[in-house]
């Protein structure tokens, strides 16, 4: 599967951005889709993840400000980011933890190319 992320950019503190990530390929079922972020010198960290059935989990730092959602028909995951803070500045990566292909193969831990979010104070 290929993941194509979009929607990053620059915004002032308090502003909003919406990230999208579309998965393409001979996909039958995607398990969890998520967003991670990384800043220079730091490890990649989970921002939000959404499972089949729409159960979601969030990093404590984004709870109440970010909302993750998915459109299974489009194999797309979204991250609505509101009330952005300068500490949200990072490269955001989308992830699929497991995909079942139409030929019954599985693939695990797939990453998109990253999209930069910059929040200025």
PDB file of C-alpha atoms in Angstrom:
ATOM      1  CA  UNK A   1       0.000   0.000   0.000  1.00  0.00           C
ATOM      2  CA  UNK A   2       1.099   3.586  -0.601  1.00  0.00           C
ATOM      3  CA  UNK A   3       0.181   6.399   1.775  1.00  0.00           C
ATOM      4  CA  UNK A   4      -0.128   9.941   0.458  1.00  0.00           C
ATOM      5  CA  UNK A   5      -0.354  12.637   3.111  1.00  0.00           C
ATOM      6  CA  UNK A   6      -1.404  16.222   2.545  1.00  0.00           C
ATOM      7  CA  UNK A   7      -2.618  19.291   4.400  1.00  0.00           C
ATOM      8  CA  UNK A   8       0.440  20.479   6.260  1.00  0.00           C
ATOM      9  CA  UNK A   9       1.462  24.104   6.288  1.00  0.00           C
ATOM     10  CA  UNK A  10       2.118  27.149   8.419  1.00  0.00           C
ATOM     11  CA  UNK A  11      -0.380  28.663  10.808  1.00  0.00           C
ATOM     12  CA  UNK A  12      -0.386  31.018  13.754  1.00  0.00           C
ATOM     13  CA  UNK A  13      -1.035  29.776  17.259  1.00  0.00           C
ATOM     14  CA  UNK A  14      -4.726  29.206  17.833  1.00  0.00           C
ATOM     15  CA  UNK A  15      -5.308  28.334  14.203  1.00  0.00           C
ATOM     16  CA  UNK A  16      -6.431  25.096  12.594  1.00  0.00           C
ATOM     17  CA  UNK A  17      -5.198  22.645   9.981  1.00  0.00           C
ATOM     18  CA  UNK A  18      -6.590  19.423   8.599  1.00  0.00           C
ATOM     19  CA  UNK A  19      -4.303  16.624   7.516  1.00  0.00           C
ATOM     20  CA  UNK A  20      -5.382  13.886   5.143  1.00  0.00           C
ATOM     21  CA  UNK A  21      -3.758  10.586   4.274  1.00  0.00           C
ATOM     22  CA  UNK A  22      -5.049   8.335   1.530  1.00  0.00           C
ATOM     23  CA  UNK A  23      -4.029   4.711   1.156  1.00  0.00           C
ATOM     24  CA  UNK A  24      -3.927   3.206  -2.305  1.00  0.00           C
ATOM     25  CA  UNK A  25      -3.471  -0.322  -3.565  1.00  0.00           C
ATOM     26  CA  UNK A  26      -5.393  -3.573  -3.770  1.00  0.00           C
ATOM     27  CA  UNK A  27      -6.722  -3.088  -0.255  1.00  0.00           C
ATOM     28  CA  UNK A  28      -9.308  -5.317   1.371  1.00  0.00           C
ATOM     29  CA  UNK A  29      -9.141  -4.209   5.004  1.00  0.00           C
ATOM     30  CA  UNK A  30      -7.061  -1.697   6.943  1.00  0.00           C
ATOM     31  CA  UNK A  31      -6.802  -2.193  10.692  1.00  0.00           C
ATOM     32  CA  UNK A  32      -5.608   0.922  12.490  1.00  0.00           C
ATOM     33  CA  UNK A  33      -4.663   4.205  10.848  1.00  0.00           C
ATOM     34  CA  UNK A  34      -2.786   6.838  12.750  1.00  0.00           C
ATOM     35  CA  UNK A  35      -0.748   9.997  12.858  1.00  0.00           C
ATOM     36  CA  UNK A  36       2.663  10.365  14.438  1.00  0.00           C
ATOM     37  CA  UNK A  37       4.945  13.373  14.620  1.00  0.00           C
ATOM     38  CA  UNK A  38       8.635  13.987  14.941  1.00  0.00           C
ATOM     39  CA  UNK A  39      10.830  16.972  15.699  1.00  0.00           C
ATOM     40  CA  UNK A  40      14.605  17.160  15.122  1.00  0.00           C
ATOM     41  CA  UNK A  41      16.541  15.111  17.631  1.00  0.00           C
ATOM     42  CA  UNK A  42      13.471  13.426  19.040  1.00  0.00           C
ATOM     43  CA  UNK A  43      11.794  10.103  18.498  1.00  0.00           C
ATOM     44  CA  UNK A  44       8.616   9.792  16.526  1.00  0.00           C
ATOM     45  CA  UNK A  45       5.611   9.952  18.839  1.00  0.00           C
ATOM     46  CA  UNK A  46       2.009   8.881  18.496  1.00  0.00           C
ATOM     47  CA  UNK A  47      -0.450  11.740  18.045  1.00  0.00           C
ATOM     48  CA  UNK A  48      -3.672   9.838  17.390  1.00  0.00           C
ATOM     49  CA  UNK A  49      -4.781   6.456  16.142  1.00  0.00           C
ATOM     50  CA  UNK A  50      -8.145   5.154  14.982  1.00  0.00           C
ATOM     51  CA  UNK A  51      -9.137   1.498  14.770  1.00  0.00           C
ATOM     52  CA  UNK A  52     -11.833  -0.334  12.872  1.00  0.00           C
ATOM     53  CA  UNK A  53     -15.089   0.501  14.592  1.00  0.00           C
ATOM     54  CA  UNK A  54     -13.801   4.073  15.036  1.00  0.00           C
ATOM     55  CA  UNK A  55     -12.305   3.597  18.460  1.00  0.00           C
ATOM     56  CA  UNK A  56      -9.628   6.253  18.812  1.00  0.00           C
ATOM     57  CA  UNK A  57      -6.800   7.103  21.132  1.00  0.00           C
ATOM     58  CA  UNK A  58      -4.880  10.338  21.528  1.00  0.00           C
ATOM     59  CA  UNK A  59      -1.693  11.637  23.031  1.00  0.00           C
ATOM     60  CA  UNK A  60      -2.473  13.560  26.205  1.00  0.00           C
ATOM     61  CA  UNK A  61      -0.959  16.695  24.697  1.00  0.00           C
ATOM     62  CA  UNK A  62      -3.564  16.860  21.920  1.00  0.00           C
ATOM     63  CA  UNK A  63      -6.705  15.618  23.671  1.00  0.00           C
ATOM     64  CA  UNK A  64      -9.550  18.076  23.240  1.00  0.00           C
ATOM     65  CA  UNK A  65      -7.801  19.879  20.370  1.00  0.00           C
ATOM     66  CA  UNK A  66      -7.239  17.215  17.702  1.00  0.00           C
ATOM     67  CA  UNK A  67      -9.792  14.834  16.202  1.00  0.00           C
ATOM     68  CA  UNK A  68      -8.934  11.788  14.133  1.00  0.00           C
ATOM     69  CA  UNK A  69     -11.439  10.252  11.733  1.00  0.00           C
ATOM     70  CA  UNK A  70     -11.449   7.833   8.837  1.00  0.00           C
ATOM     71  CA  UNK A  71     -13.414   7.145   5.681  1.00  0.00           C
ATOM     72  CA  UNK A  72     -13.173   3.417   5.059  1.00  0.00           C
ATOM     73  CA  UNK A  73     -14.708   3.659   1.592  1.00  0.00           C
ATOM     74  CA  UNK A  74     -11.863   5.985   0.590  1.00  0.00           C
ATOM     75  CA  UNK A  75      -9.179   4.321   2.754  1.00  0.00           C
ATOM     76  CA  UNK A  76      -8.415   7.766   4.097  1.00  0.00           C
ATOM     77  CA  UNK A  77      -7.605   9.062   7.558  1.00  0.00           C
ATOM     78  CA  UNK A  78      -7.953  12.665   8.659  1.00  0.00           C
ATOM     79  CA  UNK A  79      -6.554  14.692  11.516  1.00  0.00           C
ATOM     80  CA  UNK A  80      -8.403  17.880  12.375  1.00  0.00           C
ATOM     81  CA  UNK A  81      -6.084  20.042  14.448  1.00  0.00           C
ATOM     82  CA  UNK A  82      -7.611  22.996  16.287  1.00  0.00           C
ATOM     83  CA  UNK A  83      -6.147  25.511  18.709  1.00  0.00           C
ATOM     84  CA  UNK A  84      -2.670  24.736  17.443  1.00  0.00           C
ATOM     85  CA  UNK A  85       0.294  25.585  19.639  1.00  0.00           C
ATOM     86  CA  UNK A  86       3.934  26.228  18.735  1.00  0.00           C
ATOM     87  CA  UNK A  87       4.845  22.928  20.393  1.00  0.00           C
ATOM     88  CA  UNK A  88       2.720  21.142  17.768  1.00  0.00           C
ATOM     89  CA  UNK A  89       5.325  22.112  15.167  1.00  0.00           C
ATOM     90  CA  UNK A  90       6.670  18.879  13.680  1.00  0.00           C
ATOM     91  CA  UNK A  91       6.711  16.634  10.663  1.00  0.00           C
ATOM     92  CA  UNK A  92       3.532  14.570  10.776  1.00  0.00           C
ATOM     93  CA  UNK A  93       3.515  11.034   9.407  1.00  0.00           C
ATOM     94  CA  UNK A  94       0.548   8.824   8.730  1.00  0.00           C
ATOM     95  CA  UNK A  95       0.744   5.141   9.506  1.00  0.00           C
ATOM     96  CA  UNK A  96      -1.167   1.962   8.839  1.00  0.00           C
ATOM     97  CA  UNK A  97      -0.444  -0.794  11.317  1.00  0.00           C
ATOM     98  CA  UNK A  98      -1.823  -3.695   9.254  1.00  0.00           C
ATOM     99  CA  UNK A  99      -3.424  -4.066   5.839  1.00  0.00           C
ATOM    100  CA  UNK A 100      -5.017  -7.094   4.250  1.00  0.00           C
ATOM    101  CA  UNK A 101      -4.745  -7.118   0.487  1.00  0.00           C
ATOM    102  CA  UNK A 102      -7.225  -8.549  -1.961  1.00  0.00           C
ATOM    103  CA  UNK A 103      -4.894 -11.482  -2.595  1.00  0.00           C
ATOM    104  CA  UNK A 104      -4.961 -12.319   1.149  1.00  0.00           C
ATOM    105  CA  UNK A 105      -1.467 -11.052   1.886  1.00  0.00           C
ATOM    106  CA  UNK A 106      -0.812  -8.928   4.973  1.00  0.00           C
ATOM    107  CA  UNK A 107       1.554  -6.004   5.254  1.00  0.00           C
ATOM    108  CA  UNK A 108       2.500  -4.333   8.524  1.00  0.00           C
ATOM    109  CA  UNK A 109       3.663  -0.929   9.771  1.00  0.00           C
ATOM    110  CA  UNK A 110       3.462   1.227   6.656  1.00  0.00           C
ATOM    111  CA  UNK A 111       4.468   4.902   6.686  1.00  0.00           C
ATOM    112  CA  UNK A 112       3.619   7.902   4.551  1.00  0.00           C
ATOM    113  CA  UNK A 113       6.145  10.495   3.456  1.00  0.00           C
ATOM    114  CA  UNK A 114       5.512  13.114   6.148  1.00  0.00           C
ATOM    115  CA  UNK A 115       4.020  16.573   5.997  1.00  0.00           C
ATOM    116  CA  UNK A 116       5.385  19.594   7.846  1.00  0.00           C
ATOM    117  CA  UNK A 117       3.220  21.562  10.268  1.00  0.00           C
ATOM    118  CA  UNK A 118       4.632  24.846  11.533  1.00  0.00           C
ATOM    119  CA  UNK A 119       2.859  26.845  14.233  1.00  0.00           C
ATOM    120  CA  UNK A 120       4.153  30.314  14.985  1.00  0.00           C
ATOM    121  CA  UNK A 121       3.529  32.241  18.172  1.00  0.00           C
TER     122      UNK A 121
END
